[in-house]
Tab-separated table of C-alpha atoms in Angstrom:
chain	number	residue	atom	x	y	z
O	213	UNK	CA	0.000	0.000	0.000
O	214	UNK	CA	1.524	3.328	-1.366
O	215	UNK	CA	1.733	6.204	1.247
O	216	UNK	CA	0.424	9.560	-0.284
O	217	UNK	CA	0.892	13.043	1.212
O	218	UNK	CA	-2.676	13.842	1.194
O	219	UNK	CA	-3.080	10.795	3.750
O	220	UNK	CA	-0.173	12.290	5.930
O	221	UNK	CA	-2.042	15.711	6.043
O	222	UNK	CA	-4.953	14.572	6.880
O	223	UNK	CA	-3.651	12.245	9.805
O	224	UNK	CA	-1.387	15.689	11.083
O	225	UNK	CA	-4.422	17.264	11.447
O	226	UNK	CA	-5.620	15.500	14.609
O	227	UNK	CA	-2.882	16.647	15.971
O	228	UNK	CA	-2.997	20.126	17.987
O	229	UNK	CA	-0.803	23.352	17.230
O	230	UNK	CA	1.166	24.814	19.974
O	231	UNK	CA	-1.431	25.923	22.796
O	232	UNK	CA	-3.765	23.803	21.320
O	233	UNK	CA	-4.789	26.773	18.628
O	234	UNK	CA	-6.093	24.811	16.291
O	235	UNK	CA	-3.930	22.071	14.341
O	236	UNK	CA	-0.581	21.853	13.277
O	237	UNK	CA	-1.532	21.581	9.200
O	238	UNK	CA	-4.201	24.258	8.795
O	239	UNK	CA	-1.794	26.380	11.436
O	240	UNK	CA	0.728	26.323	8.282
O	241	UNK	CA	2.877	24.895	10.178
O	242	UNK	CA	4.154	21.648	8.353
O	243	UNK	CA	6.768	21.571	5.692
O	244	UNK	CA	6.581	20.299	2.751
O	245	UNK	CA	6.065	16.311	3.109
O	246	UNK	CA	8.680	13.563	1.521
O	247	UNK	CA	8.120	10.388	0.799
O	248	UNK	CA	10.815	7.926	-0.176
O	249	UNK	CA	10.611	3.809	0.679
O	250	UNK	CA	7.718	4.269	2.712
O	251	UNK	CA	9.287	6.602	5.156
O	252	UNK	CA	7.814	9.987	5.520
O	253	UNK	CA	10.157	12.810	6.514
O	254	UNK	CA	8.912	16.399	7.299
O	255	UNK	CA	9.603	19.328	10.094
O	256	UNK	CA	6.920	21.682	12.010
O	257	UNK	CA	7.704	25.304	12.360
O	258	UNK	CA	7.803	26.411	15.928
O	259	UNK	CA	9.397	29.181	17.747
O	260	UNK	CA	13.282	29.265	18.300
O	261	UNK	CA	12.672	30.074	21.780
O	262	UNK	CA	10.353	27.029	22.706
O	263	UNK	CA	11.535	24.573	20.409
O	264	UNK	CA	13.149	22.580	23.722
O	265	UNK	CA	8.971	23.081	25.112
O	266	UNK	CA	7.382	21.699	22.080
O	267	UNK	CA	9.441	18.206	22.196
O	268	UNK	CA	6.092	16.439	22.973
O	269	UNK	CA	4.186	18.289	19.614
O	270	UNK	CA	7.186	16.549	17.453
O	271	UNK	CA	6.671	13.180	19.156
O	272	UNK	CA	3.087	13.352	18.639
O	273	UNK	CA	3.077	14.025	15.007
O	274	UNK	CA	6.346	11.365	14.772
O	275	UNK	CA	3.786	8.870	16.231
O	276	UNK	CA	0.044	9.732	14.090
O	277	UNK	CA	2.382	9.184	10.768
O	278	UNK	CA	3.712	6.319	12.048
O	279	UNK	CA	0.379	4.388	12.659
O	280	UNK	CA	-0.742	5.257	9.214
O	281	UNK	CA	-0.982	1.868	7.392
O	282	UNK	CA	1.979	1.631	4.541
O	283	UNK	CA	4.269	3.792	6.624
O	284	UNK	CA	7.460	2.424	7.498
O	285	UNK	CA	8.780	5.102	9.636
O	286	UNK	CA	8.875	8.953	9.680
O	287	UNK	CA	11.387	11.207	10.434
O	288	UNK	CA	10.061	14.601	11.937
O	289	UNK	CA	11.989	17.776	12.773
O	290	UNK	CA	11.096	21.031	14.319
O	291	UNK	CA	12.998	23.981	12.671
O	292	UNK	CA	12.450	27.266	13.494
O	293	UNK	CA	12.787	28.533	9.769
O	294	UNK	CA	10.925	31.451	8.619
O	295	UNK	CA	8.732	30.244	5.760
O	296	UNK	CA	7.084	33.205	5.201
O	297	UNK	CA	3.669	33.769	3.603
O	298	UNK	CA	1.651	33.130	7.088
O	299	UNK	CA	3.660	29.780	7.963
O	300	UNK	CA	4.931	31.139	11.166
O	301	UNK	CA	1.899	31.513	13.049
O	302	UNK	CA	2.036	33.706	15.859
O	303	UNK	CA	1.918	31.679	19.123
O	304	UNK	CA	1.878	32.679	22.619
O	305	UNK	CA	4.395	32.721	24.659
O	306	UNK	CA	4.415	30.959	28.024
O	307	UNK	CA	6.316	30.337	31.303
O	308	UNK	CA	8.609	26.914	30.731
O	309	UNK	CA	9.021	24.824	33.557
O	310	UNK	CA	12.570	23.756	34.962
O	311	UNK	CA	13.495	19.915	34.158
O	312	UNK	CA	16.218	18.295	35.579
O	313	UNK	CA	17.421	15.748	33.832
O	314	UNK	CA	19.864	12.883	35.206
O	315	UNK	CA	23.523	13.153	33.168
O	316	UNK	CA	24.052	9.572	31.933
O	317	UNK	CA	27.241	7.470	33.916
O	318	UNK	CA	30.466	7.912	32.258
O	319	UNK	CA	31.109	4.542	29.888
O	320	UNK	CA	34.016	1.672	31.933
O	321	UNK	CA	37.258	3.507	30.539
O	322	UNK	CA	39.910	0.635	30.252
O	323	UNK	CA	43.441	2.152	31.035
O	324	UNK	CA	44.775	2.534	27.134
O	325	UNK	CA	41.598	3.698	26.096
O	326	UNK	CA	40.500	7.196	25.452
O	327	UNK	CA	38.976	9.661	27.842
O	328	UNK	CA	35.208	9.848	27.532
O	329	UNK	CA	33.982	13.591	26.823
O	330	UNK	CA	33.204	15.761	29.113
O	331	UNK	CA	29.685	15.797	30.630
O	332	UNK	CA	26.570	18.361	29.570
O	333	UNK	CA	27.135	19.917	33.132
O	334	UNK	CA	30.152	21.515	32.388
O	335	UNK	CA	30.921	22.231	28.809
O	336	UNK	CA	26.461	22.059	27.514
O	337	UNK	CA	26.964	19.247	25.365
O	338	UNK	CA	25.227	15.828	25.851
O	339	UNK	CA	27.446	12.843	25.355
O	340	UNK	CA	26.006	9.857	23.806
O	341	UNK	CA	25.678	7.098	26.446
O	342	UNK	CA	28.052	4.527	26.000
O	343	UNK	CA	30.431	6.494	23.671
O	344	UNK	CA	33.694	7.298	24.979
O	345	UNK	CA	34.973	9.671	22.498
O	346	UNK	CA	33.566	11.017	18.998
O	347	UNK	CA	35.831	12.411	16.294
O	348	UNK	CA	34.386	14.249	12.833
O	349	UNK	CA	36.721	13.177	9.337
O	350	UNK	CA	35.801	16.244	7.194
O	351	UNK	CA	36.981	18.056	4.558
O	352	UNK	CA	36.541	21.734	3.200
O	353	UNK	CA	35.289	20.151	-0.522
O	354	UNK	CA	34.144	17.170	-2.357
O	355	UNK	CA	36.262	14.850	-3.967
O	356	UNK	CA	39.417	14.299	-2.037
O	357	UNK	CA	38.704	10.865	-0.241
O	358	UNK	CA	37.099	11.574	2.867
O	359	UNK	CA	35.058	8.679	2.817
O	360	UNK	CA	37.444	6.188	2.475
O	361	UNK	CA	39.982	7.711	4.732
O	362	UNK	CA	37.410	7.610	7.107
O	363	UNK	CA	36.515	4.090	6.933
O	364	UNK	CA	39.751	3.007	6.998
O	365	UNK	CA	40.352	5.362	9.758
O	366	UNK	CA	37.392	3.739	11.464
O	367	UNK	CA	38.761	-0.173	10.885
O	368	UNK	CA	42.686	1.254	11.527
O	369	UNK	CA	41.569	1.782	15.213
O	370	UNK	CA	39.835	-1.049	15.543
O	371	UNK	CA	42.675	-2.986	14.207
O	372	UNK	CA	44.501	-0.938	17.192
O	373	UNK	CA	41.961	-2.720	19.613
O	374	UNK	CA	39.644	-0.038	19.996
O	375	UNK	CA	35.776	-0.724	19.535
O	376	UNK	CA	34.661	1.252	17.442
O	377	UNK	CA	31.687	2.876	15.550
O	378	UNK	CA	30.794	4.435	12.304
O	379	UNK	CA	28.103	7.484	11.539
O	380	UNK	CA	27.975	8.291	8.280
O	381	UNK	CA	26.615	12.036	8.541
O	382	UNK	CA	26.681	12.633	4.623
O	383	UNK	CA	23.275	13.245	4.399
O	384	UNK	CA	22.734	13.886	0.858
O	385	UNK	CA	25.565	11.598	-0.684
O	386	UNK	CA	25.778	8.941	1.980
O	387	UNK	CA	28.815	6.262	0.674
O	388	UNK	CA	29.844	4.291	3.744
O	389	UNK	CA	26.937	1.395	2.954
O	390	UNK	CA	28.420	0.604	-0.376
O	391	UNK	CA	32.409	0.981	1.212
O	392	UNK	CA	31.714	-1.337	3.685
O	393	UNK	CA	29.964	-3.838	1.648
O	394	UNK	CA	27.075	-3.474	3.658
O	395	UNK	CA	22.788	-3.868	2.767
O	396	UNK	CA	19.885	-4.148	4.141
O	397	UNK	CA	17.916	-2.183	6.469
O	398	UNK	CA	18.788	-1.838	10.106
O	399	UNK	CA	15.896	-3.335	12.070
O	400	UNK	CA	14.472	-1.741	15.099
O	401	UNK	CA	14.456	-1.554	19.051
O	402	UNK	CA	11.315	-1.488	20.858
O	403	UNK	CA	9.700	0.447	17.579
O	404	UNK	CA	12.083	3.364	18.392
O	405	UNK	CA	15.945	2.868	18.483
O	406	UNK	CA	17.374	1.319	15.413
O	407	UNK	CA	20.451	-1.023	15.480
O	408	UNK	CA	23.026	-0.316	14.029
O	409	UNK	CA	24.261	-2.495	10.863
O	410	UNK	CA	27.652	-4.183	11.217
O	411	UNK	CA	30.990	-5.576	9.069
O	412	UNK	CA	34.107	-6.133	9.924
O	413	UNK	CA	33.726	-5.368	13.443
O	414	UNK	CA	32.625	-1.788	12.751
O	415	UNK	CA	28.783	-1.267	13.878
O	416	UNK	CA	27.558	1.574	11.014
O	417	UNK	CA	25.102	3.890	10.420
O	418	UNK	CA	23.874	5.905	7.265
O	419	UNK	CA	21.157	7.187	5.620
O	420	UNK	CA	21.876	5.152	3.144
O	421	UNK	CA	20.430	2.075	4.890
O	422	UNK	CA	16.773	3.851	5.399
O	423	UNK	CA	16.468	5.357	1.713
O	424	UNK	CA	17.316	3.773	-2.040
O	425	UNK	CA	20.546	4.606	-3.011
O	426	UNK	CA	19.431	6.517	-6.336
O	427	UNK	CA	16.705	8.309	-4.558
O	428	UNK	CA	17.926	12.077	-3.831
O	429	UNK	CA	17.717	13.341	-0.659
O	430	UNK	CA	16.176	17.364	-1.467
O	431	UNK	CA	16.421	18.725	2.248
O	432	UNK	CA	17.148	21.675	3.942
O	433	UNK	CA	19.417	22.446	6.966
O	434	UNK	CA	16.341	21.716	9.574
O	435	UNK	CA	15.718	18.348	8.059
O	436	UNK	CA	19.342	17.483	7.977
O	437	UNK	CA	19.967	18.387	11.420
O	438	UNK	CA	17.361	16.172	12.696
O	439	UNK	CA	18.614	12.952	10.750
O	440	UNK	CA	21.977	13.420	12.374
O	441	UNK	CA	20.728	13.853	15.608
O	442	UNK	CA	18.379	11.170	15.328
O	443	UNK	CA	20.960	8.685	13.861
O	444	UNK	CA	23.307	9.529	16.558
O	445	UNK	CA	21.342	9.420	19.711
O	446	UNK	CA	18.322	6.866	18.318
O	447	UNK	CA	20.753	4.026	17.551
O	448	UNK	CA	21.855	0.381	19.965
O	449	UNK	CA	25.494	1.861	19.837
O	450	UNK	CA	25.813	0.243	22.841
O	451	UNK	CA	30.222	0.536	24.451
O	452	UNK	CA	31.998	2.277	21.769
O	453	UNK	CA	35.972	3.526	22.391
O	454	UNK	CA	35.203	5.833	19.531
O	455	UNK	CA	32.682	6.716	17.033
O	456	UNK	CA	34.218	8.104	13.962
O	457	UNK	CA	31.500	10.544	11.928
O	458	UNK	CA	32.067	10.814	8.585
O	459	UNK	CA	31.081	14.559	7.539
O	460	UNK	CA	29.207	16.021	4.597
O	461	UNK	CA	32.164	18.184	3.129
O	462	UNK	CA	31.773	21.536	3.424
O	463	UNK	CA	31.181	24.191	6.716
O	464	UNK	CA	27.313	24.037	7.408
O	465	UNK	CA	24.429	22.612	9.170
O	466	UNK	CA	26.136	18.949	10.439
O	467	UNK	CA	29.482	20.380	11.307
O	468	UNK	CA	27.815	23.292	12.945
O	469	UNK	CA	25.505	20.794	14.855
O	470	UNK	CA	27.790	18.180	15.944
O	471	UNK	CA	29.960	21.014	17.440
O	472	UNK	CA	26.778	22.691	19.265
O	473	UNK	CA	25.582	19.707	20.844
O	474	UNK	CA	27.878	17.293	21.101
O	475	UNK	CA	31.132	16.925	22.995
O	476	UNK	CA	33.676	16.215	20.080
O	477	UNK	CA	36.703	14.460	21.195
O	478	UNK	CA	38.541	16.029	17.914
O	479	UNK	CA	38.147	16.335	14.359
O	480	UNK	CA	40.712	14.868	11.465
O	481	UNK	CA	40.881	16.497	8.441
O	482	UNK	CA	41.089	15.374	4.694
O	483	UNK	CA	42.595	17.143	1.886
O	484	UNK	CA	44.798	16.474	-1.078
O	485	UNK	CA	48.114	18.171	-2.095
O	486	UNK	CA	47.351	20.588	-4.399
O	487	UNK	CA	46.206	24.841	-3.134
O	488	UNK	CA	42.823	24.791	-4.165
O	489	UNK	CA	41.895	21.584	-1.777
O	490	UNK	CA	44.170	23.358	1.119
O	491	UNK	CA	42.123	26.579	0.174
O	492	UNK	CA	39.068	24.570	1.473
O	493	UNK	CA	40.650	22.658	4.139
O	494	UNK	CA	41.491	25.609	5.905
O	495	UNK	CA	37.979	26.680	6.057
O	496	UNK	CA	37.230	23.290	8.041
O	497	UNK	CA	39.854	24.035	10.122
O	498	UNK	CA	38.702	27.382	11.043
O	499	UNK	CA	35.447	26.385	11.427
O	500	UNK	CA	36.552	23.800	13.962
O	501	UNK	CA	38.788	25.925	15.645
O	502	UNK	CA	35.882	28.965	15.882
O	503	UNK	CA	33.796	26.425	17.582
O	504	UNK	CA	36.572	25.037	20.091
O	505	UNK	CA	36.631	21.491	18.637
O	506	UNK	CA	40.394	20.081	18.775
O	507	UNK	CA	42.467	19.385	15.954
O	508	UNK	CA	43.360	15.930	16.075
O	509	UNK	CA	45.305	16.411	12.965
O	510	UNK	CA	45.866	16.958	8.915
O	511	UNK	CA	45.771	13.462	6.280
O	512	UNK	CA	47.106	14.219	2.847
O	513	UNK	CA	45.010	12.055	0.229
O	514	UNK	CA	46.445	11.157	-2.779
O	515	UNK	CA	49.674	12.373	-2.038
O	516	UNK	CA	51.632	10.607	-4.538
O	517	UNK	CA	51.826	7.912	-7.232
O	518	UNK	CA	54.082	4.606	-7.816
O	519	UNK	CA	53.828	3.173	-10.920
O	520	UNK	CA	53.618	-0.970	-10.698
O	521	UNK	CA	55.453	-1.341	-13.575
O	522	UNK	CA	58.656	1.064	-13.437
O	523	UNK	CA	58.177	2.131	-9.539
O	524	UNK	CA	58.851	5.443	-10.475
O	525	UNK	CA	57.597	8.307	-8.080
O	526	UNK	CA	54.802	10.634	-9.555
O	527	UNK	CA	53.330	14.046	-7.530
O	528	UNK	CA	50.846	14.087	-9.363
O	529	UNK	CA	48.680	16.499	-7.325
O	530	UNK	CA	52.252	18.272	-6.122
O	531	UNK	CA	53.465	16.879	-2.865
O	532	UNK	CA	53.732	17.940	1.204
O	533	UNK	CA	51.009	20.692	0.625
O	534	UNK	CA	48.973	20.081	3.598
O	535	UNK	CA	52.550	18.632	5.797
O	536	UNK	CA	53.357	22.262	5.338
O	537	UNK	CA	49.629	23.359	6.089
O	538	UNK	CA	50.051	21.523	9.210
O	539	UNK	CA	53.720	23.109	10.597
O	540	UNK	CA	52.098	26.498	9.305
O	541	UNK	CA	49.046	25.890	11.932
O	542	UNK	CA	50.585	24.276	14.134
O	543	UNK	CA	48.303	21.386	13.560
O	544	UNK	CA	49.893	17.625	13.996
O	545	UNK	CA	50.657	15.836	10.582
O	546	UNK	CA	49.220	12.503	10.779
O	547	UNK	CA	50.173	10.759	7.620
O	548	UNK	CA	50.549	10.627	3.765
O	549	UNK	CA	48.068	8.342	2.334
O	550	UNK	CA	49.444	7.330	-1.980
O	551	UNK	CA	47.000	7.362	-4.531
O	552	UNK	CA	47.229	3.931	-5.076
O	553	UNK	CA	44.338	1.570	-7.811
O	554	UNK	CA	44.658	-0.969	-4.628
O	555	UNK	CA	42.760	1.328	-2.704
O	556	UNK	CA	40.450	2.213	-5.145
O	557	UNK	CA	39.629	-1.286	-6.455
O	558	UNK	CA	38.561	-2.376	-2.692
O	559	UNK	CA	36.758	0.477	-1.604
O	560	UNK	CA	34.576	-0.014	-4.632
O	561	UNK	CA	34.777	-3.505	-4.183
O	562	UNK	CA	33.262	-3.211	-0.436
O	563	UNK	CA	36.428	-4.472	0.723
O	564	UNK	CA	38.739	-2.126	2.267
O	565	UNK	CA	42.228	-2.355	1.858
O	566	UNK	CA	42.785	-2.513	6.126
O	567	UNK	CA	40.726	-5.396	6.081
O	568	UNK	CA	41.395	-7.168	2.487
O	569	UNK	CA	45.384	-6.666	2.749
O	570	UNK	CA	45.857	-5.796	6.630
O	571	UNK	CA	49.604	-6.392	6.281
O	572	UNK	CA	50.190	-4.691	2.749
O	573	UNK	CA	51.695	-1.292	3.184
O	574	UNK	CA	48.945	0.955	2.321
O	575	UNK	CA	47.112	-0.708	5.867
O	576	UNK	CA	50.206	0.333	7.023
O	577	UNK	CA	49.881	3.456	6.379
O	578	UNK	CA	46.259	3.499	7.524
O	579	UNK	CA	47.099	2.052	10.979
O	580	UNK	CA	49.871	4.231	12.106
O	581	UNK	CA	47.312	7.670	10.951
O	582	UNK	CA	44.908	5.826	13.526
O	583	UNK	CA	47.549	5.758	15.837
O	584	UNK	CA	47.982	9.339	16.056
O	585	UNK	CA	44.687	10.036	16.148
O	586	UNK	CA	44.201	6.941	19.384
O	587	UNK	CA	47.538	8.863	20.831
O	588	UNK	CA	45.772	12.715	19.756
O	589	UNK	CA	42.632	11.195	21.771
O	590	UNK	CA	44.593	10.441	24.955
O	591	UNK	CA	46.030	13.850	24.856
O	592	UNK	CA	43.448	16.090	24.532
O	593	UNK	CA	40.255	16.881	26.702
O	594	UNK	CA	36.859	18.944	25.952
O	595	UNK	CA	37.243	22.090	27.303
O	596	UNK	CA	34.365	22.713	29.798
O	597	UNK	CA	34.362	26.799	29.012
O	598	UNK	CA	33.961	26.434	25.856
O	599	UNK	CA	30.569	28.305	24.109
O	600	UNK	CA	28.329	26.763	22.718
O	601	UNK	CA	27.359	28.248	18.854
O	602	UNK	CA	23.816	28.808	18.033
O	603	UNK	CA	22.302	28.081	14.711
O	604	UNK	CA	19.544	30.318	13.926
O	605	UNK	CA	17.141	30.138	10.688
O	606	UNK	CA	16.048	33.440	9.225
């Protein structure tokens, strides 16, 4: 039975606006509705002041959609976007209550293992239960290999003996499903949490299990938002070491979000020799830095090329562009990765070259990048005075 969005509608429209002023759909309120796989994804328009308050009006709407017959599950966001043309209804304001919420027990920390972040109660970020540390891999562009320096990244600390998780937070290109070898859709907890898939030891996440791979994901910044957040904190991570995040490339809504509301351990980032990718890679770094997320470190992608047959050197892209990036900084180096068919044949192949060739020499080179980053971890600690950014919609 095919889902339409005239079916949605008319199910949102049992359910109350804020104040109970009539209903969330004829409010103008609701976003435009998607439908992809049987999974409806929306966001409600509510004030930026009370969007903490109207929690419950997101959960109800979640839930109507939900029990519509045909729906597989429905992702729901509030944004506090200006839609203009009457969609932000006025709504009165009212006193909020004061919650206290418990902070979730710091995850068993084996000796050699990293810190866990610090807790909401001193730096405003909620950890993720369970997770000891979280680190972003993300680049200033497309195109330079942040992907697959990220799942090996991932598997090069688990080969370290770290457990370890995956997020794949490239919302509108998600690649990790098809790098790990992985399909299927995750199944879920108690009609709520999802589990996360697994290969190789890694347990993964992506968008890319819960929609088609051809079918294009046309959101905006609210919508995105709430996937990450959703596919971070909804999902059986259960004890991680470290869950690596592989970013969208770029400087907007995920970055900013990760670094507003969770505590991030570090971020690593990606770039390739040549100016114009150190151009953009120094906008990721000064977006990290702006938002007081450590540096764990630089990777240059695609640094050079050996050629099988004579084993003659190429710099094909130049060479030591981002090494030099990194003394310039003052940013640790943490490794040159070749630009090498091997690579390339077994990320495509769902095979990565860590776990297909562990003890070739481009593993190698993966393994001793992750342990920088493992010794990076150990050294550095959230800082608990750090502010918090604020994302606004306008």
């Amino acid at each position: 039975m095919s889902v339409t969005k005239e079916a949605v509608l008319d199910r949102l429209k049992t359910v109350n606006g804020p104040d109970f002023t009539g209903n969330i759909v004829e409010l103008g309120l609701v976003s435009d509705i998607f439908i992809a796989d049987s999974k409806v994804f929306f966001s409600i328009t509510v004030p930026a002041a009370r969007a903490q308050e109207m929690e419950p009006l997101r959960a109800a709407a979640e839930r109507v959609v939900k029990a519509i017959p045909g729906v597989a599950g429905a992702m729901v966001a509030l944004t506090a976007e200006k839609k203009g043309g009457g969609m932000e209804a006025p709504v009165k304001q009212r006193p909020q209550a004061t919650s206290h919420q418990p902070v979730s027990p710091a995850p068993r920390q084996a000796p050699a293992r990293p810190a866990p972040a610090a807790s909401s109660q001193t730096s405003g970020k909620r950890g993720v239960p369970g997770i000891a540390s979280i680190i972003a891999v993300a680049s200033g562009k497309g195109g330079v290999g942040k992907s697959t320096t990220a799942v090996n990244l991932a598997l090069g600390l688990l080969a370290n003996g770290l457990r370890v998780g995956l997020l794949d937070a490239d919302i509108y290109g998600p690649s990790i499903p098809r790098l790990l070898g992985i399909r299927g859709k995750p199944q879920a907890v108690d009609g709520k949490i999802l589990k996360p898939m697994e290969n190789y030891g890694l347990k993964v996440m992506s968008m890319g299990f819960l929609v088609d791979e051809e079918t294009p994901m046309i959101w905006r910044g609210p919508m995105v938002v709430s996937a990450l957040a959703q596919m971070l904190r909804e999902v059986e991570w259960g004890e991680l070491d470290v869950l690596v995040v592989d970013m969208p490339p770029g400087t907007g809504d995920a970055q900013l979000t990760m670094a507003q509301q969770v505590p991030l351990a570090g971020a690593v980032i990606v770039s390739t020799p040549q100016d114009l990718a150190l151009i953009d890679a120094r906008k990721g770094l000064n977006m990290f830095k702006k938002v007081d997320v450590p540096l764990l470190g630089i990777v240059e992608n695609m640094s050079y090329f050996v050629a099988p047959d004579t084993g003659k050197r190429y710099d094909i892209f130049g060479h030591g562009g981002a090494r030099r990036e990194a003394e310039r900084l003052g940013v640790p180096f943490l490794g040159e990765v070749p630009l090498e068919m091997q690579i390339r044949e077994t990320s495509d192949s769902g095979q990565p070259v860590t776990v297909s060739d562990p003890d070739g020499p481009q593993a190698a080179v993966y393994r001793d990048i992750a342990g920088k980053v493992a010794e990076r971890l150990s050294e550095e600690r959230p800082r608990s005075d750090a502010a918090v950014p604020t994302i606004v919609f306008e």
